[in-house]
Each structure stands twice: as structure tokens, then as C-alpha cells.
Amino acid sequence: MNFSRFISAISKARMPSPIREATALVASAPPSLISLGGGMPNPGTFPFESIQIKAKDGNQFTLQGKDLSKALQYCDSSGIPELRAWLMSLHKKFHSPPLLQEDNLGICVTSGSQDGLLKAFEMLLSPGDNVIIEDQVYSGTLAILKPLPVNLLGVEVDGKGMKPDSLLKVLSKWDPEDALDPNSDIPKVLYTIPNGGNPTGATATEERKRKIYEIAQRYDLVIIEDDPYFFLQYQKTTAPSYQFLDVDGRVIRTDSMSKILSSGLRLGWISGAKPFMERIVLHQQASVMHCSTLSQVLAVKLLNMWQMEGFERHLNSIQTFYESQRDHAISSATRWLTGLAEWNVPKGGMFLWIRVPRVADTYEMIMRKALEKEVVIIPGGCFSVSNDVPSSYCRISYSTSTPEVLEEGIRRLSDVIREEIG
Ligand code: PMP
């Protein structure tokens, strides 16, 4: 793959910071190395003596002395080596990336997957570019893309994920050969949320993914696989990820610890072919320098205590929890919304995407009438790629409410819909 074709002028112009490079060198150097470089504060001046962590399952540890100093210090921009090693083994286990066999898989720890997404788009997009994106789509992605001088080309999504025929329709304006012309405006980037989609709840099937990947190969597209709900899939057998299918290096994955360890840790990671990840790390050097060392140390200490087995046990408990929440949401929706609304049953994630066929645009109904009845739901229009397009959808999140509260919220929504349609 010609990686250079995809990299924006801004990203190409990024140069390594000599100080950041020295920090990375010191982190992996033997104790005999004398470092008079860098600009690290002396950790002896920090006010913290120790940090004690106790997990719900009884695992506990105390950070003190050298370990604590390290956790409170600057670190390598791509993340602390222990966490990166752990994430590599995670990818090996769950994605078997072909890129790993070629020693061409890079990983950079980010401040949540949102940070990774923003950096991926910055690396890949230039003014005037056409970008392919699921419609409807995560509002945080729209928050990154809408202010940019790029054109967003929406592709339809149904319960099985992005629709290949809709993608081909969008691409029909171009010939695959146009990808060889540096002056062509053929899209270079495709963004998708493959599992437990936000807002659609959709999980892409293997067949869909293979078709989309094949189209991406034909039109030479980079796929951004935004997958924070990967570990929130309820089924035991799941479709392989795009990274698993990626023999070319055209898939960039963003992952998140937000739904599995904690969203406040602000831990995520981005992975893909090294020529891309090197650019992301340079952006990291220039922006936040690195993701919080303390968050990384806390996470990796716990993960190392759990080992893969304990981690998988934890994942199972999360999956069971969200699956049962999904079941409560579906039974409440069936009870109160049958005949008024339609929905698909999510196979992962935390969202129920509801269509109200007799309401052309849910915005007013949700933002005024539902609020009057004291229920907060998000109108579908917030996830539309184009502004001012009416949406008959709304999104319910079933992550935090008890079954009783969830049911009462959905009952209130049914009242609102009934009033609206008269
Ligand atoms: N992508 C999607 C699809 C999301 O739903 C979210 C969180 N709501 C994110 C990215 C960002 O997650 P975080 O930065 O917490 O990892």
C-alpha cells in the first residue's frame, strides 16, 4: 500500500520532538544510563506518598517508591511499554492481525478512543476531501468532522451494519482507477462503528465486513474501525474484526477502556500499520504528549494481576450485565411501544435505536414534550450527517438505569408519542 497517498500535508510536516524521543530512550534504557536531558520534574518533590487500589474482586496493590515515581512522571508518547505489550497480546488473541505477522502493527495509547479518532482524521484528511461515513453516526465523530472543510458522504446502516450497496452507490461517481490520480477527489477514508453501533445499536455481520473490505480494496480506501463496544458484544461467537481481515494495512482501529475499566481513566488506544501509527505518535507528542501515566499504570497493574483469564472473566460479567439491560429495554419497548415504534434488537453496546414511523421528525417531540414528562432521550437528528434533515428516530441508552426506571422512561416515551400522533 502507498501509505504516503493517505497522509495529509499537516501530518507529513510533523517532525519528531528530540525531547520526547529522549524520554522514550530513557524509559527503555539500562540503569547505567546517565540522563541529563529531558525536562522531567524531580518526582521527590511530588506530594504523593502512596496510592492504594482495591478492586471489587479483592485484588489489591499499593503504588509507592520507584513505581509511584514512574506513575507520576512523563512517559513515552505511545504509552508505557508494559501496557503496550499487554495490548499487543490482546490484539493477538482477539484480532490475529495479519499485520502483526509482518511486524507492521503499531499501537499508541490515547486519552480515550475519541482522542485516537481525532488524530486519525487529522492524519488522513485534507481540505476538500470526500469522507465516507455511516449515517446515522456517533455525534462525537460528527463533532470532529463537521467543522472541517471536508464533504461527508453518508452511507446507510441497518441492523447488520453498513450496507455495501449503499456504499457502492456513493462510490459510483468514481472509477476505482481514479485512486491512482493524485488530483482526483475520490474518497480515501471510510469510517464505521462495527459493533453495538452508536446510535443504531447495529453489529456488522462477517459477510458485510468482507464485502465492505473488498470494496475498500477496490477503491483503495482506509477504513477507520471505531470499536469501543467490541467487548460489549453479547454473543459468544462474534464476527471477525476489520483488523483481522486486513492484509493490506488499510485498517486503523480505535479501541477504548471506557466501557470495560472506566471512562474516567481516559484510556484508549489506536492501532494500525506502522507508517500510520508513527504519524499518530508525532501528533501525540505535539498535543497531550502522552496519555496519563497514572491511568496507564493503574490499568496495567490490574490487568497483569488478572492475567488474560481474569480479564475475560471481567468481560463476561460486563457482557452479561449489558445483555440483561438490553433484554429489559426490549421487553419494556415491546410492552409500551408496540404499534407506535419499531426497533432492532442490539447484539452489543448500550443503545436502542427507535423509529417512530408516524413522527416525521422527533426533535420537537423529544426536546420539548418528553422533557416536560421528565424523560431524557436523544432525538435521531443529532446523529445525522446532514444538518436539518428530519429524523423519525430517537436513541435510548439502557446502560445506567435500573429495569424499573428504564421501563418507566419508556412508558413516558409512549405517552409522548401517543400525544404527538393524536
Ligand atoms: N466512538 C464511539 C462510537 C463512542 O460511542 C464513543 C463514546 N461514547 C467514543 C468513540 C469515545 O469513547 P472514549 O473516548 O471514552 O473511549
Coordinates of C-alpha atoms and ligand atoms in Angstrom, one line a residue:
M1 CA 0.0 0.0 0.0
N2 CA 1.1 3.5 -0.8
F3 CA 0.7 5.0 2.8
S4 CA 2.0 8.3 1.7
R5 CA -1.0 8.8 -0.5
F6 CA -3.3 9.0 2.5
I7 CA -1.3 11.3 4.8
S8 CA -2.3 14.9 4.9
A9 CA 0.2 17.8 4.5
I10 CA -0.1 18.7 8.2
S11 CA 0.6 15.2 9.3
K12 CA 3.5 14.9 6.8
A13 CA 5.0 18.1 8.2
R14 CA 5.2 16.8 11.8
M15 CA 8.7 16.3 13.0
P16 CA 9.8 14.2 16.0
S17 CA 10.4 16.2 19.2
P18 CA 14.0 15.5 20.2
I19 CA 13.0 15.8 23.9
R20 CA 10.1 13.3 23.5
E21 CA 12.4 10.9 21.6
A22 CA 14.9 11.2 24.5
T23 CA 12.1 10.4 27.0
A24 CA 11.3 7.2 25.1
L25 CA 15.0 6.3 25.1
V26 CA 15.4 6.9 28.9
A27 CA 12.3 4.8 29.6
S28 CA 13.8 1.7 28.0
A29 CA 17.4 2.3 28.9
P30 CA 19.5 0.2 31.3
P31 CA 20.1 1.7 34.8
S32 CA 23.7 2.6 33.8
L33 CA 22.5 5.4 31.5
I34 CA 23.0 8.9 32.9
S35 CA 20.3 11.2 31.7
L36 CA 20.9 14.9 31.8
G37 CA 18.5 15.5 29.0
G38 CA 14.7 15.8 29.0
G39 CA 12.8 18.2 31.2
M40 CA 11.4 15.9 33.8
P41 CA 10.5 17.4 37.2
N42 CA 12.1 15.7 40.2
P43 CA 9.5 13.2 41.5
G44 CA 10.9 13.6 45.0
T45 CA 9.1 17.0 45.1
F46 CA 5.6 15.5 44.3
P47 CA 3.3 15.4 47.3
F48 CA 2.0 11.8 46.9
E49 CA 3.4 9.1 49.3
S50 CA 1.4 6.1 48.1
I51 CA -1.7 5.2 46.2
Q52 CA -3.7 2.1 47.3
I53 CA -6.0 0.4 44.9
K54 CA -8.5 -2.3 45.8
A55 CA -10.5 -4.0 43.1
K56 CA -14.1 -5.3 43.7
D57 CA -12.8 -8.8 43.3
G58 CA -10.4 -8.4 46.2
N59 CA -7.3 -7.8 44.1
Q60 CA -5.3 -5.0 45.6
F61 CA -1.9 -3.2 45.2
T62 CA -0.1 -0.2 46.5
L63 CA 1.9 2.1 44.4
Q64 CA 4.9 3.6 46.2
G65 CA 8.6 4.3 45.8
K66 CA 10.0 3.9 42.3
D67 CA 6.8 2.5 40.9
L68 CA 4.9 5.6 42.1
S69 CA 7.5 8.0 40.9
K70 CA 7.2 6.3 37.5
A71 CA 3.4 6.5 37.5
L72 CA 3.6 10.3 38.3
Q73 CA 6.2 11.0 35.7
Y74 CA 6.1 11.9 31.9
C75 CA 6.3 8.8 29.7
D76 CA 6.8 7.7 26.2
S77 CA 4.2 9.3 23.8
S78 CA 3.0 5.9 22.5
G79 CA 2.3 4.7 26.1
I80 CA 4.2 2.8 28.8
P81 CA 5.8 -0.3 27.4
E82 CA 4.1 -2.7 29.9
L83 CA 0.6 -1.5 28.7
R84 CA 1.6 -1.6 25.0
A85 CA 2.9 -5.1 25.4
W86 CA -0.4 -6.1 27.1
L87 CA -2.5 -4.5 24.3
M88 CA -0.4 -6.3 21.7
S89 CA -1.2 -9.7 23.3
L90 CA -4.9 -8.6 23.4
H91 CA -4.8 -7.9 19.6
K92 CA -3.0 -11.2 19.0
K93 CA -5.7 -13.0 20.9
F94 CA -8.8 -11.2 19.6
H95 CA -7.9 -10.0 16.1
S96 CA -4.9 -12.1 15.0
P97 CA -3.9 -9.2 12.8
P98 CA -2.1 -10.2 9.6
L99 CA -0.1 -7.0 10.1
L100 CA 1.4 -8.5 13.3
Q101 CA 2.9 -11.4 11.3
E102 CA 4.7 -8.9 9.2
D103 CA 5.8 -6.9 12.3
N104 CA 3.9 -4.0 10.9
L105 CA 1.4 -3.4 13.7
G106 CA 1.8 -0.2 15.7
I107 CA -0.1 0.7 18.9
C108 CA -0.4 4.1 20.5
V109 CA -2.2 4.6 23.8
T110 CA -4.6 7.5 23.6
S111 CA -6.7 9.6 26.0
G112 CA -9.8 7.6 25.2
S113 CA -10.7 6.4 21.7
Q114 CA -12.1 9.9 20.9
D115 CA -8.5 11.2 21.0
G116 CA -7.4 8.4 18.7
L117 CA -10.2 9.2 16.3
L118 CA -9.4 12.9 16.1
K119 CA -5.8 12.1 15.4
A120 CA -6.6 9.6 12.7
F121 CA -8.8 12.0 10.9
E122 CA -6.2 14.8 11.2
M123 CA -3.6 12.4 9.7
L124 CA -5.8 11.4 6.8
L125 CA -7.9 14.4 5.8
S126 CA -7.1 17.4 3.7
P127 CA -9.3 20.3 2.8
G128 CA -11.9 19.4 0.1
D129 CA -11.7 15.6 0.8
N130 CA -14.7 13.4 0.5
V131 CA -15.1 11.2 3.5
I132 CA -17.4 8.1 3.7
I133 CA -19.2 7.8 7.0
E134 CA -22.1 5.8 8.4
D135 CA -25.4 7.8 8.5
Q136 CA -26.6 7.9 11.3
V137 CA -23.5 8.2 13.3
Y138 CA -21.9 8.9 16.7
S139 CA -22.2 12.6 17.4
G140 CA -18.6 12.7 18.8
T141 CA -17.4 11.8 15.3
L142 CA -19.6 14.5 13.8
A143 CA -18.1 16.9 16.3
I144 CA -14.7 16.2 14.8
L145 CA -15.7 16.1 11.2
K146 CA -18.4 18.8 10.8
P147 CA -16.1 21.8 11.4
L148 CA -13.5 20.5 8.9
P149 CA -13.5 21.7 5.3
V150 CA -14.4 18.2 4.0
N151 CA -17.5 16.7 2.4
L152 CA -19.3 14.0 4.4
L153 CA -20.8 11.2 2.3
G154 CA -23.3 9.3 4.3
V155 CA -23.8 5.5 3.8
E156 CA -26.9 3.7 5.1
V157 CA -26.7 1.4 8.1
D158 CA -29.3 -1.3 9.0
G159 CA -29.3 -3.9 11.8
K160 CA -26.4 -5.7 10.1
G161 CA -24.1 -2.7 9.8
M162 CA -23.0 -0.6 6.9
K163 CA -24.8 -1.5 3.7
P164 CA -22.5 -2.5 0.8
D165 CA -25.0 -1.5 -1.9
S166 CA -25.4 2.0 -0.3
L167 CA -21.6 2.3 -0.2
L168 CA -21.2 1.3 -3.9
K169 CA -23.9 3.8 -4.8
V170 CA -21.9 6.6 -3.1
L171 CA -18.7 5.5 -4.8
S172 CA -20.4 5.1 -8.2
K173 CA -19.4 8.7 -9.0
W174 CA -15.8 7.5 -9.3
D175 CA -13.9 4.8 -11.1
P176 CA -11.6 2.7 -8.9
E177 CA -8.7 3.8 -11.3
D178 CA -9.3 7.4 -10.0
A179 CA -7.4 6.3 -6.9
L180 CA -4.2 6.3 -9.0
D181 CA -4.7 10.0 -9.9
P182 CA -3.3 12.3 -7.2
N183 CA -5.6 15.1 -8.3
S184 CA -8.8 13.0 -8.1
D185 CA -11.3 13.8 -5.4
I186 CA -12.1 10.1 -4.9
P187 CA -12.7 9.3 -1.2
K188 CA -9.8 7.9 0.7
V189 CA -11.4 7.3 4.1
L190 CA -14.3 5.2 5.3
Y191 CA -15.5 5.4 8.9
T192 CA -17.5 2.7 10.5
I193 CA -18.6 1.6 14.0
P194 CA -18.8 -2.2 13.6
N195 CA -20.2 -3.4 16.9
G196 CA -23.1 -2.1 19.0
G197 CA -23.2 1.0 16.9
N198 CA -23.8 4.4 18.5
P199 CA -26.6 5.3 17.9
T200 CA -28.0 2.5 15.8
G201 CA -27.1 -0.5 18.0
A202 CA -26.1 -2.3 14.8
T203 CA -23.5 -5.0 14.7
A204 CA -22.0 -5.8 11.4
T205 CA -22.0 -9.4 10.2
E206 CA -18.9 -11.1 8.8
E207 CA -20.4 -11.2 5.3
R208 CA -21.0 -7.4 5.4
K209 CA -17.5 -6.8 6.7
R210 CA -15.9 -9.0 4.0
K211 CA -17.9 -7.1 1.3
I212 CA -17.0 -3.7 2.7
Y213 CA -13.3 -4.6 3.0
E214 CA -13.3 -5.9 -0.6
I215 CA -14.8 -2.6 -1.8
A216 CA -12.2 -0.7 0.3
Q217 CA -9.5 -2.7 -1.5
R218 CA -11.0 -2.0 -4.9
Y219 CA -11.3 1.8 -4.3
D220 CA -8.1 2.0 -2.2
L221 CA -9.9 3.3 1.0
V222 CA -8.5 3.4 4.5
I223 CA -11.1 2.0 7.0
I224 CA -11.3 3.6 10.4
E225 CA -12.8 0.9 12.6
D226 CA -14.1 2.7 15.7
D227 CA -14.8 -0.2 18.0
P228 CA -15.4 0.9 21.6
Y229 CA -18.2 -1.7 22.0
F230 CA -16.1 -4.6 20.8
F231 CA -16.0 -6.1 24.3
L232 CA -19.7 -5.4 24.8
Q233 CA -20.9 -7.9 22.3
Y234 CA -23.3 -10.3 23.9
Q235 CA -22.9 -13.3 21.6
K236 CA -20.2 -15.9 22.2
T237 CA -19.4 -16.2 18.5
T238 CA -18.7 -12.8 17.0
A239 CA -17.7 -11.7 13.5
P240 CA -14.0 -11.1 12.9
S241 CA -12.9 -7.5 13.1
Y242 CA -11.7 -5.5 10.1
Q243 CA -8.2 -5.7 11.6
F244 CA -8.4 -9.4 11.3
L245 CA -9.3 -9.2 7.6
D246 CA -6.7 -6.5 6.9
V247 CA -4.0 -7.9 4.7
D248 CA -3.0 -4.5 3.2
G249 CA -2.6 -2.2 6.2
R250 CA -5.7 -0.2 5.3
V251 CA -7.5 -0.6 8.7
I252 CA -7.0 1.8 11.6
R253 CA -8.7 0.6 14.8
T254 CA -9.7 2.8 17.7
D255 CA -10.4 0.9 21.0
S256 CA -11.5 2.0 24.4
M257 CA -11.2 1.1 28.1
S258 CA -14.1 3.4 28.8
K259 CA -16.7 0.7 28.8
I260 CA -14.6 -2.1 30.3
L261 CA -12.4 -0.4 33.0
S262 CA -13.7 3.1 33.4
S263 CA -14.4 6.1 31.3
G264 CA -12.8 8.5 33.8
L265 CA -9.4 6.9 33.3
R266 CA -9.5 8.3 29.8
L267 CA -7.7 5.3 28.3
G268 CA -8.0 4.1 24.8
W269 CA -5.6 3.0 22.0
I270 CA -5.2 3.2 18.3
S271 CA -3.6 0.5 16.2
G272 CA -2.7 0.0 12.6
A273 CA 0.1 -0.1 10.1
K274 CA 3.4 1.4 11.5
P275 CA 3.6 4.2 8.8
F276 CA 0.3 5.4 10.1
M277 CA 1.0 4.9 13.8
E278 CA 4.3 6.8 13.6
R279 CA 2.3 9.9 12.4
I280 CA -0.2 9.5 15.2
V281 CA 2.6 9.3 17.8
L282 CA 4.1 12.6 16.4
H283 CA 0.7 14.2 16.8
Q284 CA 0.6 12.8 20.4
Q285 CA 4.0 14.4 21.1
A286 CA 2.6 17.8 20.0
S287 CA -0.8 17.5 21.7
V288 CA -1.1 15.8 25.1
M289 CA 2.5 14.4 25.0
H290 CA 1.1 11.1 26.3
C291 CA -2.0 9.6 27.9
S292 CA -2.0 9.9 31.7
T293 CA 0.9 7.7 33.0
L294 CA -1.1 7.1 36.3
S295 CA -4.1 5.8 34.4
Q296 CA -1.9 3.5 32.3
V297 CA 0.0 2.2 35.4
L298 CA -3.3 1.5 37.3
A299 CA -4.7 -0.3 34.3
V300 CA -1.7 -2.5 33.6
K301 CA -1.2 -3.4 37.2
L302 CA -4.8 -4.6 37.4
L303 CA -4.6 -6.4 34.0
N304 CA -1.3 -8.1 35.0
M305 CA -2.9 -9.2 38.2
W306 CA -5.9 -10.6 36.4
Q307 CA -3.9 -12.1 33.6
M308 CA -5.9 -12.8 30.4
E309 CA -8.1 -15.3 32.2
G310 CA -9.3 -12.8 34.9
F311 CA -9.7 -10.1 32.2
E312 CA -12.0 -12.4 30.2
R313 CA -14.0 -13.2 33.4
H314 CA -14.5 -9.5 33.9
L315 CA -15.5 -9.1 30.3
N316 CA -18.1 -11.9 30.7
S317 CA -19.6 -10.2 33.7
I318 CA -19.9 -6.9 31.7
Q319 CA -21.4 -8.6 28.7
T320 CA -24.0 -10.4 30.9
F321 CA -24.9 -7.2 32.6
Y322 CA -25.5 -5.3 29.3
E323 CA -27.3 -8.2 27.7
S324 CA -29.7 -8.3 30.6
Q325 CA -30.2 -4.5 30.4
R326 CA -30.8 -4.9 26.7
D327 CA -33.4 -7.6 27.5
H328 CA -35.2 -5.2 30.0
A329 CA -35.2 -2.5 27.4
I330 CA -36.6 -4.8 24.7
S331 CA -39.3 -6.1 27.0
S332 CA -40.3 -2.6 28.1
A333 CA -40.3 -1.4 24.5
T334 CA -42.4 -4.4 23.5
R335 CA -44.9 -3.7 26.3
W336 CA -45.2 0.1 25.7
L337 CA -44.2 0.9 22.2
T338 CA -45.6 -1.9 20.1
G339 CA -47.7 -0.4 17.3
L340 CA -46.1 3.0 18.0
A341 CA -42.5 2.4 17.1
E342 CA -40.0 -0.1 15.6
W343 CA -36.5 -1.2 16.6
N344 CA -33.9 -3.8 16.0
V345 CA -32.6 -6.0 18.9
P346 CA -29.0 -4.9 19.5
K347 CA -26.4 -7.6 19.7
G348 CA -24.0 -5.4 21.6
G349 CA -23.4 -2.0 23.0
M350 CA -25.8 0.1 25.1
F351 CA -28.2 1.7 22.7
L352 CA -31.7 1.0 21.4
W353 CA -32.4 2.9 18.2
I354 CA -36.1 3.5 17.9
R355 CA -38.0 4.6 14.8
V356 CA -41.4 6.3 15.2
P357 CA -42.9 5.9 11.7
R358 CA -45.7 8.4 12.3
V359 CA -43.5 11.2 13.5
A360 CA -41.5 12.7 10.6
D361 CA -39.1 14.5 12.9
T362 CA -38.8 13.5 16.6
Y363 CA -36.8 16.6 17.6
E364 CA -39.6 18.8 19.0
M365 CA -41.4 15.9 20.5
I366 CA -38.3 14.7 22.4
M367 CA -36.8 18.1 23.3
R368 CA -40.0 19.6 24.5
K369 CA -42.7 17.1 25.3
A370 CA -40.5 14.3 26.6
L371 CA -38.6 16.8 28.8
E372 CA -41.9 18.0 30.1
K373 CA -42.7 14.4 31.1
E374 CA -39.2 14.3 32.7
V375 CA -37.6 11.8 30.4
V376 CA -34.3 12.5 28.5
I377 CA -33.9 10.7 25.2
I378 CA -31.8 11.8 22.3
P379 CA -33.5 12.8 19.0
G380 CA -32.2 11.0 15.9
G381 CA -31.4 14.2 14.1
C382 CA -28.4 14.7 16.5
F383 CA -26.7 11.8 14.7
S384 CA -27.5 12.9 11.1
V385 CA -24.6 13.6 8.8
S386 CA -26.5 16.4 7.0
N387 CA -27.9 19.2 9.1
D388 CA -31.6 20.0 9.0
V389 CA -32.7 16.6 7.7
P390 CA -35.8 15.3 9.6
S391 CA -35.3 12.1 11.5
S392 CA -38.1 9.8 12.8
Y393 CA -35.6 8.1 15.1
C394 CA -34.6 8.5 18.7
R395 CA -31.9 6.9 20.8
I396 CA -32.4 5.3 24.2
S397 CA -29.4 4.3 26.3
Y398 CA -30.0 1.3 28.6
S399 CA -26.6 1.4 30.4
T400 CA -27.3 3.0 33.7
S401 CA -31.0 2.8 34.6
T402 CA -32.5 0.0 36.8
P403 CA -35.1 -2.1 34.9
E404 CA -37.9 -0.3 36.7
V405 CA -36.6 3.2 35.8
L406 CA -35.9 2.0 32.2
E407 CA -39.5 0.8 31.9
E408 CA -40.9 4.0 33.4
G409 CA -38.8 6.1 30.9
I410 CA -40.1 4.0 28.0
R411 CA -43.7 4.2 29.3
R412 CA -43.3 8.0 29.4
L413 CA -42.0 8.0 25.8
S414 CA -45.1 6.0 24.8
D415 CA -47.3 8.7 26.3
V416 CA -45.4 11.4 24.5
I417 CA -45.7 9.6 21.1
R418 CA -49.4 9.0 21.6
E419 CA -50.0 12.7 22.4
E420 CA -47.9 13.6 19.3
I421 CA -49.7 11.5 16.8
G422 CA -53.1 12.3 18.4
Ligands
PMP1 N1 -16.7 6.1 19.5 C1 -17.9 5.8 19.8 C2 -18.8 5.1 18.7 C3 -18.5 6.1 21.0 O1 -19.7 5.8 21.3 C4 -17.6 6.7 22.0 C5 -18.1 7.1 23.4 N2 -19.4 7.3 23.6 C6 -16.3 7.0 21.6 C7 -15.9 6.7 20.4 C8 -15.4 7.7 22.6 O2 -15.1 6.9 23.7 P1 -13.9 7.1 24.7 O3 -13.2 8.4 24.2 O4 -14.5 7.3 26.0 O5 -13.1 5.9 24.5

